[in-house]
Every structure is written in C-alpha cells, then in structure tokens.
CSV table of C-alpha atoms in Angstrom, one decimal:
chain,number,residue,atom,x,y,z
P,1,MET,CA,6.1,20.7,42.6
P,2,ARG,CA,6.9,21.4,38.9
P,3,SER,CA,10.5,21.4,39.9
P,4,THR,CA,10.5,18.1,41.7
P,5,LEU,CA,8.5,16.5,38.5
P,6,ALA,CA,10.9,17.3,35.9
P,7,LEU,CA,13.9,16.4,38.5
P,8,VAL,CA,12.2,12.5,38.4
P,9,CYS,CA,11.4,12.5,34.7
P,10,ALA,CA,15.6,13.7,34.4
P,11,GLY,CA,16.2,10.8,36.8
P,12,LEU,CA,14.3,8.5,34.9
P,13,VAL,CA,14.9,9.8,31.2
P,14,PHE,CA,14.6,6.2,29.6
P,15,ALA,CA,10.7,6.1,31.0
P,16,CYS,CA,9.9,8.9,30.6
P,17,ALA,CA,11.6,9.7,27.0
P,18,PRO,CA,10.1,6.9,24.7
P,19,ALA,CA,6.5,8.3,26.0
P,20,ALA,CA,7.0,12.0,25.1
P,21,LEU,CA,8.5,11.1,21.7
P,22,ALA,CA,6.6,8.2,20.2
P,23,LYS,CA,6.1,8.7,16.9
P,24,ALA,CA,2.2,10.0,16.0
P,25,PRO,CA,-0.2,8.9,12.8
P,26,ASP,CA,0.4,10.6,10.2
P,27,PHE,CA,-2.3,9.9,8.4
P,28,ALA,CA,-2.5,13.2,6.2
P,29,ALA,CA,0.6,12.1,4.5
P,30,ALA,CA,-0.3,8.5,3.8
P,31,ILE,CA,-3.3,9.8,1.6
P,32,ALA,CA,-1.5,12.3,0.1
P,33,ASP,CA,1.1,9.9,-1.3
P,34,PRO,CA,1.4,10.9,-5.1
P,35,GLY,CA,2.3,7.2,-5.5
P,36,ARG,CA,-1.4,6.4,-4.6
P,37,PRO,CA,-3.6,6.0,-7.9
P,38,ALA,CA,-6.0,8.6,-8.9
P,39,GLU,CA,-8.6,6.1,-9.1
P,40,ALA,CA,-8.2,5.6,-5.2
P,41,LYS,CA,-8.0,9.4,-4.2
P,42,ALA,CA,-11.1,9.5,-5.8
P,43,LEU,CA,-12.6,7.4,-2.8
P,44,ASP,CA,-11.5,9.3,0.0
P,45,GLU,CA,-14.5,11.4,0.0
P,46,GLY,CA,-16.4,9.4,1.0
P,47,ARG,CA,-14.5,6.8,2.6
P,48,LYS,CA,-12.8,9.2,5.3
P,49,PRO,CA,-9.8,6.5,5.4
P,50,ALA,CA,-8.0,10.0,7.9
P,51,GLU,CA,-10.9,9.3,10.0
P,52,THR,CA,-12.2,6.1,10.3
P,53,LEU,CA,-7.7,5.2,10.9
P,54,ALA,CA,-7.6,7.3,13.6
P,55,PHE,CA,-10.7,6.1,15.2
P,56,LEU,CA,-9.6,2.4,14.7
P,57,GLY,CA,-6.1,3.2,16.6
P,58,LEU,CA,-3.7,2.4,13.6
P,59,LYS,CA,-0.4,3.7,14.4
P,60,PRO,CA,3.2,3.6,13.9
P,61,GLY,CA,4.7,0.2,14.2
P,62,MET,CA,2.3,-2.3,13.6
P,63,LYS,CA,1.9,-5.5,12.0
P,64,ALA,CA,-1.4,-4.5,9.8
P,65,ALA,CA,-3.6,-6.8,7.8
P,66,ASP,CA,-6.2,-6.1,5.0
P,67,ILE,CA,-8.5,-8.8,4.4
P,68,VAL,CA,-10.2,-9.1,0.8
P,69,THR,CA,-7.5,-6.1,-0.5
P,70,GLY,CA,-9.2,-5.2,-4.0
P,71,SER,CA,-7.6,-2.3,-5.1
P,72,GLY,CA,-5.1,-2.1,-2.7
P,73,TYR,CA,-6.3,1.1,-1.4
P,74,TRP,CA,-7.1,0.6,2.5
P,75,ALA,CA,-3.7,-1.7,3.1
P,76,GLU,CA,-1.4,1.3,0.3
P,77,ILE,CA,-2.3,3.9,3.3
P,78,MET,CA,-1.8,1.4,6.1
P,79,ALA,CA,2.0,0.5,4.8
P,80,ASP,CA,2.8,4.8,4.6
P,81,VAL,CA,1.4,4.8,8.0
P,82,VAL,CA,3.2,1.8,9.7
P,83,GLY,CA,6.4,2.8,8.5
P,84,PRO,CA,8.8,0.3,7.9
P,85,LYS,CA,8.7,-0.8,11.4
P,86,GLY,CA,5.3,-1.6,10.8
P,87,THR,CA,4.4,-4.6,8.3
P,88,VAL,CA,1.3,-4.6,6.1
P,89,THR,CA,-0.3,-7.9,5.0
P,90,GLY,CA,-3.3,-7.4,2.2
P,91,PHE,CA,-4.7,-10.7,1.4
P,92,GLU,CA,-7.7,-10.9,-1.5
P,93,PRO,CA,-9.1,-14.2,-2.5
P,94,SER,CA,-7.8,-16.8,-5.5
P,95,GLN,CA,-11.6,-16.5,-7.2
P,96,PHE,CA,-11.3,-12.9,-7.7
P,97,THR,CA,-8.2,-12.6,-9.7
P,98,ALA,CA,-8.8,-15.6,-11.5
P,99,ASP,CA,-9.7,-13.9,-14.9
P,100,ALA,CA,-7.1,-12.2,-16.8
P,101,GLU,CA,-7.4,-8.3,-16.1
P,102,SER,CA,-8.0,-9.1,-12.9
P,103,LEU,CA,-5.1,-11.1,-12.4
P,104,GLN,CA,-2.6,-8.0,-14.1
P,105,LYS,CA,-4.5,-5.3,-11.7
P,106,TRP,CA,-3.5,-7.9,-9.0
P,107,GLN,CA,0.1,-8.0,-10.1
P,108,LYS,CA,0.9,-4.1,-10.8
P,109,LEU,CA,-0.9,-3.6,-7.5
P,110,GLN,CA,2.4,-6.0,-6.1
P,111,ALA,CA,5.1,-4.4,-8.0
P,112,ARG,CA,3.3,-0.5,-7.2
P,113,ARG,CA,3.9,-1.8,-3.3
P,114,PRO,CA,6.6,-4.7,-3.0
P,115,GLU,CA,7.3,-3.4,1.0
P,116,VAL,CA,3.4,-4.9,1.1
P,117,ARG,CA,3.3,-8.4,1.8
P,118,TRP,CA,0.5,-10.1,-1.1
P,119,VAL,CA,-0.8,-12.9,-0.1
P,120,SER,CA,-3.8,-15.0,-2.4
P,121,TYR,CA,-6.1,-17.7,-0.5
P,122,PRO,CA,-9.6,-19.6,-0.9
P,123,PHE,CA,-12.4,-16.9,0.1
P,124,GLU,CA,-13.6,-19.7,1.8
P,125,ALA,CA,-10.8,-21.2,3.8
P,126,PHE,CA,-8.7,-17.8,5.2
P,127,THR,CA,-6.0,-18.8,7.5
P,128,ALA,CA,-2.9,-16.9,9.2
P,129,PRO,CA,-0.7,-18.1,11.5
P,130,PRO,CA,-1.2,-17.2,15.6
P,131,GLY,CA,-0.7,-14.2,16.7
P,132,SER,CA,0.1,-12.6,13.6
P,133,PHE,CA,-1.4,-8.6,13.3
P,134,ASP,CA,-2.0,-6.2,16.0
P,135,PHE,CA,-4.8,-4.4,13.7
P,136,THR,CA,-7.0,-5.6,11.1
P,137,ILE,CA,-9.6,-4.3,8.6
P,138,LEU,CA,-12.6,-5.4,6.4
P,139,ASN,CA,-14.2,-2.6,4.3
P,140,LEU,CA,-17.0,-3.6,2.8
P,141,ASN,CA,-16.5,-7.5,2.5
P,142,TYR,CA,-17.3,-9.0,5.8
P,143,HIS,CA,-21.0,-9.5,4.1
P,144,ASP,CA,-19.5,-11.6,1.6
P,145,LEU,CA,-19.2,-14.3,4.2
P,146,TYR,CA,-22.7,-15.0,3.6
P,147,TRP,CA,-22.8,-14.8,0.0
P,148,GLN,CA,-23.0,-17.6,-2.4
P,149,SER,CA,-22.0,-17.3,-6.3
P,150,GLN,CA,-20.9,-20.1,-9.0
P,151,GLU,CA,-19.9,-17.7,-11.4
P,152,MET,CA,-17.3,-16.1,-9.4
P,153,GLY,CA,-16.5,-19.9,-7.6
P,154,ILE,CA,-17.9,-18.6,-3.9
P,155,PRO,CA,-18.4,-21.9,-2.4
P,156,VAL,CA,-21.4,-21.3,0.5
P,157,ALA,CA,-18.5,-20.1,3.1
P,158,ASP,CA,-18.4,-20.3,7.5
P,159,PRO,CA,-18.6,-17.2,8.8
P,160,ALA,CA,-17.7,-18.4,12.0
P,161,ALA,CA,-14.4,-20.9,11.1
P,162,PHE,CA,-13.5,-17.1,9.5
P,163,VAL,CA,-13.6,-15.0,12.7
P,164,THR,CA,-12.6,-17.8,14.0
P,165,ALA,CA,-9.1,-17.9,12.1
P,166,LEU,CA,-9.2,-14.2,12.6
P,167,TYR,CA,-9.4,-14.4,16.4
P,168,ALA,CA,-6.7,-16.5,16.4
P,169,ALA,CA,-3.8,-14.3,13.9
P,170,THR,CA,-4.7,-11.5,16.2
P,171,LYS,CA,-2.4,-10.8,19.1
P,172,PRO,CA,-3.9,-10.4,22.4
P,173,GLY,CA,-4.9,-6.7,22.3
P,174,GLY,CA,-5.3,-6.3,18.8
P,175,ILE,CA,-7.6,-4.5,17.2
P,176,VAL,CA,-10.0,-5.9,14.2
P,177,GLY,CA,-12.3,-2.8,12.1
P,178,VAL,CA,-15.4,-3.7,10.6
P,179,ILE,CA,-16.8,-1.6,8.1
P,180,ASP,CA,-20.0,-2.6,6.3
P,181,HIS,CA,-23.5,-1.7,4.1
P,182,VAL,CA,-26.1,-1.4,6.9
P,183,GLY,CA,-28.9,-4.3,5.8
P,184,PRO,CA,-32.2,-5.2,7.4
P,185,ALA,CA,-33.0,-7.0,9.9
P,186,GLY,CA,-34.1,-11.1,8.4
P,187,ASP,CA,-32.6,-14.3,6.6
P,188,THR,CA,-28.8,-13.1,6.5
P,189,ARG,CA,-27.9,-15.3,3.4
P,190,ALA,CA,-31.1,-14.0,1.7
P,191,ILE,CA,-30.4,-10.5,2.2
P,192,VAL,CA,-26.8,-11.1,1.6
P,193,ASP,CA,-27.8,-12.0,-1.6
P,194,LYS,CA,-30.7,-9.8,-2.4
P,195,LEU,CA,-28.8,-5.9,-1.4
P,196,HIS,CA,-25.1,-6.8,-0.6
P,197,ARG,CA,-25.6,-5.4,2.9
P,198,ILE,CA,-25.9,-7.2,6.4
P,199,ASP,CA,-28.0,-6.2,9.8
P,200,PRO,CA,-25.3,-4.5,11.9
P,201,ALA,CA,-26.5,-7.3,14.9
P,202,VAL,CA,-25.6,-9.9,12.8
P,203,VAL,CA,-21.6,-8.7,12.7
P,204,LYS,CA,-21.7,-8.0,16.1
P,205,ALA,CA,-22.8,-11.9,17.4
P,206,ASP,CA,-20.4,-13.0,15.1
P,207,PHE,CA,-17.4,-11.6,16.6
P,208,THR,CA,-18.2,-11.5,19.8
P,209,LYS,CA,-19.2,-15.6,19.6
P,210,ALA,CA,-15.6,-16.0,18.7
P,211,GLY,CA,-14.1,-14.1,21.5
P,212,PHE,CA,-14.0,-10.5,20.4
P,213,VAL,CA,-15.3,-7.4,22.4
P,214,LEU,CA,-16.8,-4.6,20.6
P,215,GLU,CA,-14.8,-1.8,22.0
P,216,SER,CA,-16.6,1.2,20.2
P,217,GLU,CA,-18.1,2.0,17.4
P,218,SER,CA,-19.0,5.2,15.2
P,219,PRO,CA,-21.0,7.0,12.9
P,220,LEU,CA,-19.1,8.6,10.7
P,221,LEU,CA,-19.7,6.7,7.7
P,222,ALA,CA,-23.7,6.6,8.3
P,223,ASN,CA,-26.1,8.1,6.1
P,224,PRO,CA,-29.8,8.6,7.4
P,225,GLN,CA,-30.7,9.1,3.6
P,226,ASP,CA,-30.2,5.6,2.7
P,227,ASP,CA,-33.8,3.6,3.4
P,228,HIS,CA,-31.5,0.0,3.4
P,229,SER,CA,-33.9,-1.4,0.5
P,230,LYS,CA,-31.3,-0.7,-2.5
P,231,PRO,CA,-28.4,-2.9,-3.7
P,232,VAL,CA,-25.4,-0.8,-2.9
P,233,PHE,CA,-24.9,-0.9,-6.9
P,234,ASP,CA,-27.5,0.7,-7.6
P,235,PRO,CA,-26.9,4.4,-8.7
P,236,ALA,CA,-28.6,6.4,-6.5
P,237,ILE,CA,-26.8,4.7,-3.2
P,238,ARG,CA,-23.2,3.7,-4.3
P,239,GLY,CA,-20.4,4.9,-2.7
P,240,LYS,CA,-23.5,6.9,-0.7
P,241,THR,CA,-24.4,3.7,1.2
P,242,ASP,CA,-25.3,3.8,5.3
P,243,ARG,CA,-22.2,1.9,6.8
P,244,PHE,CA,-21.8,0.9,10.2
P,245,LEU,CA,-17.9,1.7,11.9
P,246,PHE,CA,-17.0,-1.0,14.3
P,247,ARG,CA,-14.3,-1.4,16.0
P,248,PHE,CA,-13.6,-5.3,17.9
P,249,ARG,CA,-10.4,-6.0,20.6
P,250,LYS,CA,-9.3,-9.2,21.2
P,251,PRO,CA,-9.1,-9.6,25.4
P,252,LYS,CA,-5.4,-9.5,26.5
C-alpha cells in the first residue's frame, strides 16, 4: 500500500510537491531580526508575537495589514514573516503624526522599513481597495473607534462604518485578528473614555454584524489578576492588562 501511494505521488509530483514544500512561517527569525528597535523587543514578553501570529494564521506570501500601526511593532515582524512574495501595509491615523515629534518617528519608521507600504489616513475614515488583504491585525486599538478627543483631533467615529470598510478590504477567506483590553459591560463610549477598555461582546457583535465569522478565540493574552477597573495606562496594570484575542474570518 505504501509503495502504491509513493508511486501515485511520484506520478503527480507537481500536484504533491507544492503542499509538501510550502514554506512554514519563521516567527522566531522575524522576532530575532537585528534591525528591530530595542523598545520593540522589550514588548515581546507581554505581546507574545510568535504565538499570537501563529494562532491568527499569518503565512509567507500573504498580503497583510496593520491598522493603527503606531511604532510599527507588528508591521515590522509581519514583513519578515510574509517575505518578498507577500506585502505589508501599515496604516497610521494622520492625527497621530500631527506634531513634529510624532511625525519624525513616523518618517524614521518609513525609512527603516521601505519594503512596507506606509499609509496615513484620517482616523475616522479608514478605507482600502476591495479585496486588498489576506490578513489584518488590530492591536489594542479597536476600542478607540468609540473614543473622542478634541485634543487629538479625533471626532466621533462610526465603528460600524469602519468594520464594513474592513470587510470590503478583506479577501474572501481572509483573516482579521483583534486584540484589545478587556472591559466591563455597559455604555461602551463611556467605558472607553474612562478606561480605554472594551467589552469583548461588543467587538464580537460589531464584527459578526458586518459579516465576519468568529472562528476562534485564545486565552494566550489573558490576565486573571486584572479586575478590569483600572485605566490601561495605570502604572499598576500597564502592559499587563487582561486582553482578548479573536480570529475573525470573512466567508469565502
């Protein structure tokens, strides 16, 4: 029986080989990239990038996006994982690069990783061409769609419009990973304004309403010692918040 299967595979070498030879994601190499800044590497213990991206399903060759990329933490790692046959787009709200210091950091990030496509957009008006991405990550920022800040120039946004735009930008079968700080139930905008947290049930409802399917969730970033009562910037809990990790998929 074994020899028969071997002959069948040998006879169909072009059909059998691609699956057998498909390149596995090398998360360890991406994280060990010597070009990554020290401040990014300092976040690895709490963010668990290899385990997170493995759970979400990032693979070489994918067209990936990091929305509200900030320091470029995820975009840089993802660029190494997807490799030269893939692409990464890092989206950053224009409001977050408005001052001279932030703009300088944004420009340095662009210069450091020119292979990444860096896009500035109005926070309240995300858009991307239909079917752009196989994979998107939203790390600790979806709650901000329920946030308003005159100081930062953030108007009242429409989370439903954002998720609808993201759904359109995702390829059929594509993945969206959402990581955020766990918050209590209640008035979502009030909770976000006070704590910068969000009830996981709100995120599930927003994404499923737009058409995404919640494929899986992971306790990887959970912290049962966090009682969800403190703002995420409180020194007692900063960097150690209880976080949910969801993998949504757009149906084919």
